[in-house]
Tab-separated table of C-alpha atoms in Angstrom:
chain	number	residue	atom	x	y	z
A	1436	MET	CA	91.888	128.770	85.410
A	1437	SER	CA	88.770	129.693	87.398
A	1438	GLU	CA	88.270	133.265	88.609
A	1439	GLN	CA	89.998	133.961	91.888
A	1440	ARG	CA	87.619	134.872	94.701
A	1441	VAL	CA	87.700	136.172	98.238
A	1442	PHE	CA	85.569	134.376	100.816
A	1443	LEU	CA	84.802	136.951	103.525
A	1444	VAL	CA	83.463	135.502	106.799
A	1445	ASP	CA	82.252	137.885	109.515
A	1446	ASP	CA	79.183	137.814	111.762
A	1447	GLU	CA	78.952	141.650	111.951
A	1448	GLU	CA	76.694	142.574	109.053
A	1449	GLU	CA	77.701	146.227	108.707
A	1450	LEU	CA	81.429	145.521	108.774
A	1451	ARG	CA	80.979	142.587	106.391
A	1452	ARG	CA	79.052	144.695	103.874
A	1453	SER	CA	81.417	147.688	103.990
A	1454	THR	CA	84.525	145.480	103.683
A	1455	ALA	CA	83.055	143.618	100.706
A	1456	GLN	CA	82.180	146.879	98.929
A	1457	ALA	CA	85.678	148.245	99.506
A	1458	LEU	CA	87.326	145.095	98.135
A	1459	GLU	CA	85.113	145.100	95.071
A	1460	LEU	CA	86.248	148.670	94.359
A	1461	PHE	CA	89.779	147.247	94.223
A	1462	GLY	CA	88.615	144.712	91.609
A	1463	LEU	CA	88.440	141.731	93.966
A	1464	PRO	CA	85.365	139.439	93.597
A	1465	VAL	CA	83.932	138.773	97.065
A	1466	VAL	CA	81.571	136.097	98.411
A	1467	THR	CA	80.318	136.935	101.917
A	1468	PHE	CA	79.265	134.638	104.776
A	1469	SER	CA	77.653	135.575	108.084
A	1470	ASN	CA	79.107	132.432	109.701
A	1471	ALA	CA	81.528	129.626	108.904
A	1472	ASP	CA	78.968	126.826	108.661
A	1473	HIS	CA	78.716	126.694	104.855
A	1474	VAL	CA	82.122	127.956	103.738
A	1475	LEU	CA	83.648	124.510	103.123
A	1476	GLU	CA	80.656	123.419	101.038
A	1477	LEU	CA	81.720	125.894	98.332
A	1478	MET	CA	85.405	125.003	98.433
A	1479	GLY	CA	87.024	122.186	96.488
A	1480	TYR	CA	90.526	120.807	96.315
A	1481	GLY	CA	91.330	123.238	93.527
A	1482	PHE	CA	89.759	126.289	95.204
A	1483	ASP	CA	91.343	129.312	93.554
A	1484	GLY	CA	91.024	132.047	96.126
A	1485	VAL	CA	91.615	133.380	99.614
A	1486	VAL	CA	89.625	133.173	102.857
A	1487	VAL	CA	89.360	136.220	105.127
A	1488	THR	CA	87.707	135.406	108.450
A	1489	ASP	CA	87.111	136.995	111.815
A	1490	ILE	CA	88.471	135.003	114.760
A	1491	ARG	CA	85.655	135.685	117.228
A	1492	MET	CA	82.343	134.392	115.882
A	1493	PRO	CA	79.463	132.431	117.435
A	1494	GLY	CA	79.335	128.769	116.499
A	1495	THR	CA	82.344	127.843	114.376
A	1496	ASP	CA	85.031	130.427	115.101
A	1497	GLY	CA	87.882	131.525	112.865
A	1498	MET	CA	90.451	129.165	114.392
A	1499	THR	CA	88.217	126.141	113.881
A	1500	LEU	CA	87.551	127.218	110.308
A	1501	LEU	CA	91.304	127.564	109.748
A	1502	HIS	CA	91.891	123.988	110.910
A	1503	ARG	CA	89.104	122.620	108.727
A	1504	ILE	CA	90.407	124.437	105.668
A	1505	ARG	CA	93.901	123.105	106.330
A	1506	ASP	CA	92.456	119.601	106.540
A	1507	LEU	CA	90.926	120.153	103.114
A	1508	ASP	CA	93.981	121.800	101.583
A	1509	SER	CA	96.849	123.082	103.718
A	1510	GLU	CA	97.902	125.604	101.056
A	1511	ILE	CA	94.680	127.638	100.844
A	1512	PRO	CA	95.606	131.100	102.222
A	1513	VAL	CA	93.574	132.054	105.309
A	1514	ILE	CA	93.779	135.631	106.571
A	1515	LEU	CA	92.522	136.175	110.130
A	1516	VAL	CA	90.949	139.436	111.307
A	1517	THR	CA	91.522	140.074	115.018
A	1518	GLY	CA	90.485	142.455	117.746
A	1519	HIS	CA	93.099	144.091	119.954
A	1520	GLY	CA	92.899	141.336	122.557
A	1521	ASP	CA	93.278	138.524	120.009
A	1522	VAL	CA	96.758	139.327	118.718
A	1523	GLN	CA	98.395	136.579	120.760
A	1524	LEU	CA	95.813	134.106	119.443
A	1525	ALA	CA	96.491	135.278	115.890
A	1526	VAL	CA	100.227	134.733	116.342
A	1527	LYS	CA	99.427	131.185	117.461
A	1528	ALA	CA	97.304	130.791	114.319
A	1529	MET	CA	100.230	131.890	112.159
A	1530	ARG	CA	102.281	129.070	113.647
A	1531	GLU	CA	99.461	126.686	112.784
A	1532	GLY	CA	99.317	127.711	109.149
A	1533	ALA	CA	97.410	130.993	108.767
A	1534	TYR	CA	98.710	133.118	105.885
A	1535	ASP	CA	98.485	136.450	107.749
A	1536	PHE	CA	96.422	138.372	110.295
A	1537	LEU	CA	95.142	141.930	110.495
A	1538	GLU	CA	94.267	143.805	113.652
A	1539	LYS	CA	91.128	145.958	113.696
A	1540	PRO	CA	90.795	148.673	112.582
A	1541	PHE	CA	92.526	148.190	109.226
A	1542	THR	CA	92.421	150.121	105.983
A	1543	PRO	CA	90.855	148.581	102.856
A	1544	GLN	CA	94.104	149.295	100.964
A	1545	HIS	CA	96.113	147.243	103.430
A	1546	LEU	CA	93.654	144.332	103.337
A	1547	ALA	CA	93.532	144.401	99.519
A	1548	GLY	CA	97.337	144.307	99.356
A	1549	VAL	CA	97.543	141.269	101.646
A	1550	ILE	CA	94.816	139.508	99.635
A	1551	ARG	CA	96.571	140.134	96.317
A	1552	ARG	CA	99.820	138.669	97.632
A	1553	ALA	CA	97.931	135.663	98.949
A	1554	MET	CA	96.191	135.210	95.581
A	1555	ASP	CA	99.525	135.306	93.767
A	1556	ARG	CA	100.828	132.611	96.062
A	1557	ARG	CA	97.727	130.481	95.602
A	1558	GLY	CA	97.974	130.822	91.836
A	1559	LEU	CA	101.574	129.567	91.915
A	1560	VAL	CA	100.596	126.617	94.109
A	1561	LEU	CA	97.832	125.519	91.733
A	1562	GLU	CA	100.023	125.983	88.665
A	1563	ASN	CA	102.766	123.925	90.294
A	1564	ARG	CA	100.284	121.165	91.028
A	1565	ARG	CA	99.131	121.121	87.421
A	1566	LEU	CA	102.698	120.920	86.163
A	1567	ARG	CA	103.548	118.136	88.604
A	1568	ALA	CA	100.475	116.185	87.526
A	1569	VAL	CA	101.534	116.382	83.882
A	1570	ALA	CA	105.298	116.002	84.216
A	1571	GLY	CA	106.014	112.315	84.626
A	1572	LYS	CA	102.840	111.424	86.472
A	1573	ARG	CA	100.193	110.918	83.817
A	1574	ASP	CA	101.504	107.758	82.152
A	1575	ASP	CA	102.411	106.182	85.488
A	1576	LEU	CA	98.929	106.684	86.901
A	1577	GLU	CA	97.257	105.419	83.741
A	1578	ALA	CA	99.461	102.321	83.832
A	1579	ARG	CA	98.477	101.633	87.436
A	1580	LEU	CA	94.788	102.331	86.907
A	1581	PRO	CA	94.110	101.677	83.216
A	1582	GLY	CA	90.746	102.213	81.608
A	1583	ARG	CA	88.997	104.384	79.035
A	1584	THR	CA	85.574	104.478	80.669
A	1585	GLN	CA	84.418	107.769	82.140
A	1586	VAL	CA	84.456	106.426	85.691
A	1587	MET	CA	88.177	105.631	85.375
A	1588	VAL	CA	88.949	108.992	83.773
A	1589	ASP	CA	87.138	110.657	86.670
A	1590	LEU	CA	88.968	108.453	89.182
A	1591	ARG	CA	92.411	109.429	87.858
A	1592	TYR	CA	91.416	113.102	87.803
A	1593	ARG	CA	90.275	112.925	91.424
A	1594	ILE	CA	93.471	111.142	92.502
A	1595	ARG	CA	95.594	113.864	90.916
A	1596	ALA	CA	93.507	116.584	92.558
A	1597	ILE	CA	93.563	115.043	96.044
A	1598	GLY	CA	97.048	113.554	95.826
A	1599	ALA	CA	98.727	116.949	95.577
A	1600	THR	CA	97.133	117.988	98.886
A	1601	ASP	CA	97.673	116.728	102.413
A	1602	ALA	CA	93.996	115.941	103.019
A	1603	ASP	CA	93.118	112.736	104.861
A	1604	THR	CA	91.213	110.504	102.464
A	1605	LEU	CA	88.589	107.771	102.652
A	1606	ILE	CA	88.606	105.224	99.815
A	1607	ILE	CA	85.436	103.192	99.261
A	1608	GLY	CA	85.242	100.173	96.973
A	1609	ASP	CA	84.367	96.502	96.613
A	1610	THR	CA	86.791	93.698	97.408
A	1611	GLY	CA	89.537	93.484	94.800
A	1612	ALA	CA	88.621	96.758	93.071
A	1613	GLY	CA	92.046	98.326	93.714
A	1614	LYS	CA	91.670	100.440	96.868
A	1615	GLU	CA	95.282	99.934	97.955
A	1616	VAL	CA	96.514	100.755	94.442
A	1617	VAL	CA	94.645	104.063	94.703
A	1618	ALA	CA	96.118	104.693	98.165
A	1619	ARG	CA	99.675	104.117	96.955
A	1620	ALA	CA	99.058	106.355	93.950
A	1621	LEU	CA	97.866	109.141	96.270
A	1622	HIS	CA	101.064	108.775	98.290
A	1623	ASP	CA	103.374	108.612	95.270
A	1624	ILE	CA	102.110	111.853	93.700
A	1625	SER	CA	102.096	113.723	97.003
A	1626	PRO	CA	104.898	115.778	98.584
A	1627	ARG	CA	105.333	112.825	100.971
A	1628	ALA	CA	106.351	110.441	98.179
A	1629	ASN	CA	109.908	110.057	99.522
A	1630	ARG	CA	108.716	109.311	103.048
A	1631	PRO	CA	107.311	106.023	104.456
A	1632	PHE	CA	104.081	104.424	103.287
A	1633	ILE	CA	102.800	102.264	106.151
A	1634	ALA	CA	99.929	99.907	105.342
A	1635	ILE	CA	97.991	98.564	108.345
A	1636	ASN	CA	95.327	95.879	107.925
A	1637	CYS	CA	92.906	96.691	110.738
A	1638	ALA	CA	91.153	93.342	110.337
A	1639	ALA	CA	94.386	91.373	110.815
A	1640	LEU	CA	95.704	93.075	113.971
A	1641	PRO	CA	95.296	90.978	117.151
A	1642	GLU	CA	92.741	92.757	119.340
A	1643	ASN	CA	94.818	92.418	122.516
A	1644	LEU	CA	97.856	94.022	120.862
A	1645	ILE	CA	96.283	96.492	118.442
A	1646	GLU	CA	96.780	99.569	120.652
A	1647	SER	CA	100.452	98.724	121.224
A	1648	GLU	CA	100.951	98.041	117.499
A	1649	LEU	CA	99.546	101.424	116.526
A	1650	PHE	CA	100.692	103.705	119.349
A	1651	GLY	CA	103.796	101.935	120.640
A	1652	HIS	CA	104.686	101.359	124.290
A	1653	GLU	CA	107.251	102.065	126.957
A	1654	ALA	CA	109.243	99.386	128.782
A	1655	GLY	CA	107.113	97.765	131.471
A	1656	ALA	CA	103.821	99.093	130.071
A	1657	PHE	CA	102.396	95.558	130.216
A	1658	PRO	CA	103.731	92.039	130.901
A	1659	GLY	CA	106.262	91.153	128.229
A	1660	ALA	CA	107.073	94.772	127.288
A	1661	ILE	CA	110.790	94.440	127.980
A	1662	ARG	CA	111.872	97.511	126.037
A	1663	ALA	CA	110.282	100.635	124.570
A	1664	ARG	CA	108.900	100.238	121.050
A	1665	PHE	CA	107.695	102.638	118.358
A	1666	GLY	CA	104.204	101.978	117.035
A	1667	LYS	CA	103.283	101.986	113.370
A	1668	PHE	CA	102.009	105.570	113.596
A	1669	GLU	CA	105.452	106.795	114.658
A	1670	HIS	CA	107.182	104.693	112.013
A	1671	GLY	CA	105.163	106.556	109.410
A	1672	ARG	CA	106.167	110.047	110.529
A	1673	GLY	CA	106.500	112.387	107.583
A	1674	GLY	CA	104.754	109.920	105.297
A	1675	THR	CA	101.396	108.251	104.742
A	1676	ILE	CA	99.559	105.716	106.874
A	1677	LEU	CA	97.007	103.455	105.208
A	1678	LEU	CA	94.349	102.001	107.505
A	1679	ASP	CA	92.965	99.163	105.400
A	1680	GLU	CA	89.376	98.149	106.245
A	1681	ILE	CA	88.997	100.748	108.976
A	1682	GLY	CA	85.511	99.440	109.688
A	1683	SER	CA	87.210	96.536	111.515
A	1684	LEU	CA	88.856	98.879	114.036
A	1685	PRO	CA	87.485	98.055	117.534
A	1686	PHE	CA	84.874	100.564	118.684
A	1687	ASP	CA	86.738	101.611	121.845
A	1688	LEU	CA	89.892	102.272	119.851
A	1689	GLN	CA	88.054	104.460	117.340
A	1690	ALA	CA	87.797	107.270	119.935
A	1691	LYS	CA	91.575	107.217	120.451
A	1692	PHE	CA	92.177	107.258	116.719
A	1693	LEU	CA	89.762	110.200	116.364
A	1694	ARG	CA	91.962	112.170	118.782
A	1695	VAL	CA	95.006	111.326	116.657
A	1696	LEU	CA	93.219	112.606	113.554
A	1697	GLN	CA	92.127	115.832	115.213
A	1698	GLU	CA	95.243	116.729	117.204
A	1699	ARG	CA	98.003	114.888	115.325
A	1700	VAL	CA	99.581	113.627	118.548
A	1701	ILE	CA	99.911	110.187	120.142
A	1702	THR	CA	100.780	108.894	123.606
A	1703	ARG	CA	102.578	105.555	123.907
A	1704	LEU	CA	101.222	102.966	126.301
A	1705	GLY	CA	102.769	103.450	129.722
A	1706	SER	CA	103.786	107.063	129.011
A	1707	ASN	CA	102.340	110.502	129.689
A	1708	GLU	CA	104.507	112.185	127.073
A	1709	VAL	CA	102.697	113.505	124.010
A	1710	VAL	CA	104.462	112.764	120.717
A	1711	PRO	CA	103.704	115.046	117.702
A	1712	LEU	CA	102.685	113.145	114.598
A	1713	ASP	CA	103.223	114.480	111.069
A	1714	VAL	CA	101.408	111.981	108.839
A	1715	ARG	CA	98.684	111.790	106.247
A	1716	PHE	CA	95.983	109.216	106.919
A	1717	ILE	CA	94.252	107.225	104.177
A	1718	ALA	CA	91.514	104.772	105.151
A	1719	THR	CA	89.761	102.154	103.033
A	1720	SER	CA	86.472	100.340	103.481
A	1721	LYS	CA	84.531	97.752	101.519
A	1722	VAL	CA	81.467	98.158	103.754
A	1723	ASP	CA	79.025	101.055	103.944
A	1724	LEU	CA	80.337	103.004	106.939
A	1725	GLU	CA	77.104	104.983	107.229
A	1726	ALA	CA	75.269	101.690	107.726
A	1727	GLU	CA	77.892	100.711	110.306
A	1728	VAL	CA	77.246	103.998	112.111
A	1729	ALA	CA	73.503	103.301	112.088
A	1730	ALA	CA	74.192	99.838	113.515
A	1731	GLY	CA	76.317	101.314	116.299
A	1732	ARG	CA	79.537	99.643	115.148
A	1733	PHE	CA	81.322	102.761	113.875
A	1734	ARG	CA	81.594	106.223	115.388
A	1735	ALA	CA	79.733	108.931	113.493
A	1736	ASP	CA	82.268	111.625	114.466
A	1737	LEU	CA	85.118	109.484	113.118
A	1738	LEU	CA	83.289	108.964	109.824
A	1739	TYR	CA	82.663	112.703	109.425
A	1740	ARG	CA	86.307	113.445	110.245
A	1741	LEU	CA	87.562	110.926	107.687
A	1742	ASN	CA	85.054	112.040	105.074
A	1743	VAL	CA	86.886	115.239	104.109
A	1744	ALA	CA	88.062	113.737	100.827
A	1745	THR	CA	86.360	110.573	99.548
A	1746	ILE	CA	87.259	108.438	96.537
A	1747	HIS	CA	84.935	105.738	95.196
A	1748	VAL	CA	86.774	103.005	93.283
A	1749	PRO	CA	84.464	101.517	90.611
A	1750	SER	CA	83.914	97.775	90.369
A	1751	LEU	CA	84.442	95.931	87.099
A	1752	GLU	CA	80.666	95.794	86.739
A	1753	GLN	CA	80.689	99.612	86.560
A	1754	ARG	CA	83.407	99.615	83.888
A	1755	ARG	CA	82.671	96.548	81.786
A	1756	ALA	CA	83.996	98.179	78.606
A	1757	ASP	CA	87.474	98.221	80.188
A	1758	ILE	CA	87.589	94.476	80.893
A	1759	PRO	CA	89.063	93.234	77.560
A	1760	LEU	CA	91.889	95.774	77.479
A	1761	LEU	CA	92.538	95.317	81.203
A	1762	PHE	CA	92.759	91.551	80.749
A	1763	LEU	CA	95.254	91.942	77.907
A	1764	GLN	CA	97.417	94.164	80.111
A	1765	LEU	CA	97.239	91.701	83.003
A	1766	VAL	CA	98.258	88.884	80.642
A	1767	ARG	CA	101.323	90.882	79.559
A	1768	GLU	CA	102.235	91.564	83.196
A	1769	ALA	CA	101.777	87.906	84.122
A	1770	ALA	CA	103.960	86.775	81.204
A	1771	ALA	CA	106.745	89.096	82.363
A	1772	ARG	CA	106.346	87.981	85.993
A	1773	TYR	CA	106.563	84.277	85.148
A	1774	GLY	CA	109.294	84.669	82.538
A	1775	ARG	CA	107.054	83.567	79.663
A	1776	GLU	CA	106.801	84.963	76.144
A	1777	ASP	CA	103.883	87.247	75.382
A	1778	ALA	CA	100.872	85.053	74.739
A	1779	GLU	CA	98.336	85.650	71.990
A	1780	VAL	CA	94.862	85.908	73.496
A	1781	PRO	CA	92.250	84.296	71.193
A	1782	PRO	CA	89.082	86.295	70.510
A	1783	ASP	CA	86.863	83.640	72.103
A	1784	VAL	CA	88.836	84.038	75.337
A	1785	ILE	CA	88.438	87.821	75.231
A	1786	SER	CA	84.746	87.371	74.531
A	1787	ALA	CA	84.353	85.019	77.493
A	1788	VAL	CA	86.269	87.370	79.767
A	1789	ALA	CA	84.196	90.371	78.693
A	1790	GLN	CA	80.852	88.645	79.147
A	1791	ARG	CA	81.219	86.851	82.480
A	1792	GLU	CA	80.800	88.337	85.949
A	1793	TRP	CA	83.826	89.206	88.106
A	1794	PRO	CA	82.671	89.513	91.735
A	1795	GLY	CA	86.319	89.571	92.842
A	1796	ASN	CA	86.964	92.503	90.478
A	1797	VAL	CA	90.535	93.200	89.314
A	1798	ARG	CA	92.032	90.708	91.769
A	1799	GLU	CA	89.945	87.877	90.310
A	1800	LEU	CA	90.657	89.033	86.752
A	1801	ARG	CA	94.386	89.043	87.517
A	1802	ASN	CA	94.173	85.465	88.768
A	1803	ALA	CA	92.458	84.477	85.518
A	1804	ALA	CA	95.240	86.160	83.530
A	1805	ASP	CA	97.832	84.250	85.556
A	1806	ARG	CA	96.067	80.938	84.835
A	1807	PHE	CA	95.917	81.795	81.152
A	1808	VAL	CA	99.661	82.492	80.983
A	1809	LEU	CA	100.463	79.317	82.943
A	1810	GLY	CA	98.206	77.228	80.677
A	1811	LEU	CA	95.872	76.178	83.482
A	1812	ASP	CA	92.216	75.375	82.839
A	1813	ALA	CA	90.044	77.902	84.623
A	1814	GLY	CA	87.000	75.666	84.506
A	1815	PRO	CA	83.870	75.456	82.328
A	1816	GLY	CA	83.007	78.675	80.561
A	1817	ASP	CA	86.503	80.125	80.868
A	1818	PRO	CA	88.604	78.909	77.899
A	1819	LEU	CA	91.832	80.361	79.295
A	1820	ILE	CA	94.341	77.940	77.771
A	1821	ILE	CA	97.267	79.104	75.667
A	1822	ARG	CA	97.039	78.039	72.090
A	1823	GLU	CA	99.913	77.486	69.742
A	1824	GLY	CA	100.340	80.451	67.415
A	1825	SER	CA	102.078	80.946	64.103
A	1826	GLU	CA	105.554	82.481	64.051
A	1827	ARG	CA	104.957	84.360	60.769
A	1828	LEU	CA	104.722	88.130	61.184
A	1829	SER	CA	101.726	88.438	58.858
A	1830	ASP	CA	99.842	85.812	60.844
A	1831	LYS	CA	100.665	87.534	64.136
A	1832	VAL	CA	99.495	90.903	62.768
A	1833	ALA	CA	96.267	89.331	61.536
A	1834	ALA	CA	95.742	87.562	64.858
A	1835	PHE	CA	96.289	90.824	66.707
A	1836	GLU	CA	93.837	92.693	64.463
A	1837	ARG	CA	91.258	89.947	64.936
A	1838	SER	CA	91.759	90.090	68.701
A	1839	VAL	CA	91.335	93.881	68.833
A	1840	ILE	CA	88.132	93.779	66.757
A	1841	ALA	CA	86.684	90.956	68.828
A	1842	SER	CA	87.609	92.816	71.991
A	1843	ALA	CA	85.869	95.992	70.802
A	1844	ILE	CA	82.693	94.131	69.883
A	1845	ALA	CA	82.655	92.209	73.163
A	1846	ALA	CA	83.330	95.380	75.160
A	1847	HIS	CA	80.160	96.945	73.746
A	1848	GLY	CA	77.994	93.910	74.340
A	1849	GLY	CA	77.792	93.028	70.646
A	1850	ALA	CA	76.695	96.477	69.429
A	1851	LEU	CA	78.560	97.281	66.217
A	1852	ARG	CA	78.059	101.024	65.945
A	1853	PRO	CA	80.096	101.951	69.070
A	1854	ALA	CA	82.607	99.242	68.122
A	1855	TYR	CA	83.509	100.673	64.710
A	1856	GLU	CA	83.386	104.231	66.086
A	1857	MET	CA	85.849	103.262	68.812
A	1858	LEU	CA	88.108	101.539	66.287
A	1859	GLY	CA	87.981	104.555	63.959
A	1860	ILE	CA	86.849	102.588	60.920
A	1861	SER	CA	83.718	102.586	58.759
A	1862	ARG	CA	80.800	100.188	59.118
A	1863	LYS	CA	81.710	98.588	55.781
A	1864	THR	CA	85.328	98.030	56.856
A	1865	LEU	CA	84.195	96.433	60.118
A	1866	TYR	CA	81.855	94.027	58.289
A	1867	GLU	CA	84.602	93.087	55.829
A	1868	LYS	CA	87.067	92.335	58.616
A	1869	MET	CA	84.471	90.387	60.591
A	1870	GLN	CA	83.882	88.258	57.507
A	1871	LYS	CA	87.624	87.892	56.920
A	1872	TYR	CA	88.279	86.700	60.480
A	1873	GLY	CA	85.143	84.616	60.877
A	1874	LEU	CA	83.580	86.954	63.426
A	1875	ASP	CA	80.363	87.486	61.455
A	1876	LYS	CA	77.744	86.813	64.148
A	1877	LYS	CA	79.779	85.102	66.831
A	1878	MET	CA	79.961	88.123	69.128
A	1879	LEU	CA	76.230	88.973	68.905
A	1880	SER	CA	73.188	87.725	70.760
A	1881	PRO	CA	70.205	86.853	68.502
A	1882	GLU	CA	68.400	90.047	69.488
A	1883	GLN	CA	71.453	92.230	68.771
A	1884	ALA	CA	72.156	90.413	65.528
A	1885	GLY	CA	68.629	91.067	64.300
A	1886	SER	CA	68.922	94.716	65.254
A	1887	GLU	CA	72.211	95.099	63.394
A	1888	ASP	CA	70.797	93.324	60.328
A	1889	ARG	CA	67.887	95.733	60.219
A	1890	GLU	CA	70.223	98.719	60.640
A	1891	SER	CA	72.411	97.622	57.756
């Protein structure tokens, strides 16, 4: 666990310095800030500490900082320091999630006591998150998002870190890379897991009905509105709302959605009544939203508001070493889905799968696995046809071993050193098995083969 720290934010230099010195005498590490502008830059989703901030400050005040911290992680303790006239404001802040408030003047002993209690609470929160991530979640997440490459390890780590919070999240990735899978994983490991998960395809909503679909309407709000109707935002109350391809949201509607993000309220069409909204928003995009902002098609303030927590889903091109094992898993899933027996995947098929390009990413690879299981020809260059296999156990074991070795070699582009290191066998053993299974030089390009010959 990282060292717990106190972030002290106050624009009065003398008070800031004296308070920091007093807290350090009580054994509390302190990082001071003269304003709130750079506080969030030093805080992550696993920030192990407490924030103490004055309410009245030029620029970003304490209340605004509180809201931004809660957007990042609603369970980071924020202690507000108030003047005599700000007590009512501080009480309002407590209702909005502040841990505690202190009225000036206060004693260092009192402040240190409040901070220690807040640190104890924060420590329990982080420990609980770690336990929840380990207990029953690890295998499930690795089954949903398999892969041994570092980018996939990092992706699963980031999902666990963000999923345990209530932070709105932006997911960026190519078509078919698995953005919705990541979104559902974030929901399922969050405290909202037992509440609704509402997926909205922004590109598929009819433009003349999109506002009614999202916000709902009252009876008579427009021709054909016979009765009042909840929108999708209200249907998701307490849960998670996924806005798929948010870049397709009409520009004029983006301003209304920005208000929803900031204030967590909606107003139905034809009504003046404000409806509170308790949801977590997750948005996905396959396009560069910064480029869309530059082109005037996406609001910059909406992008910055969504960009609190961002997850980049790697394409298959960025994780080529995972393709053979991923294909084998997709074949097993397809066999179960179509009621077929598990199919043996020949090494030449694995080699072809590992070496070709997959612009459609996991979605395209899944389609190829389905064709393989169904015995359909995928076209030239993709030998994805089921072959008859032996029923003898020894033959099946040998075929499996041959498939694993071929997969390892193909996954590393024909390089043998990383292949035998990954398999946990010696160079000699790998060569013997390659000779046994007729894999001698089949997986290598001429240049790689020459390199391996010289190395041996």
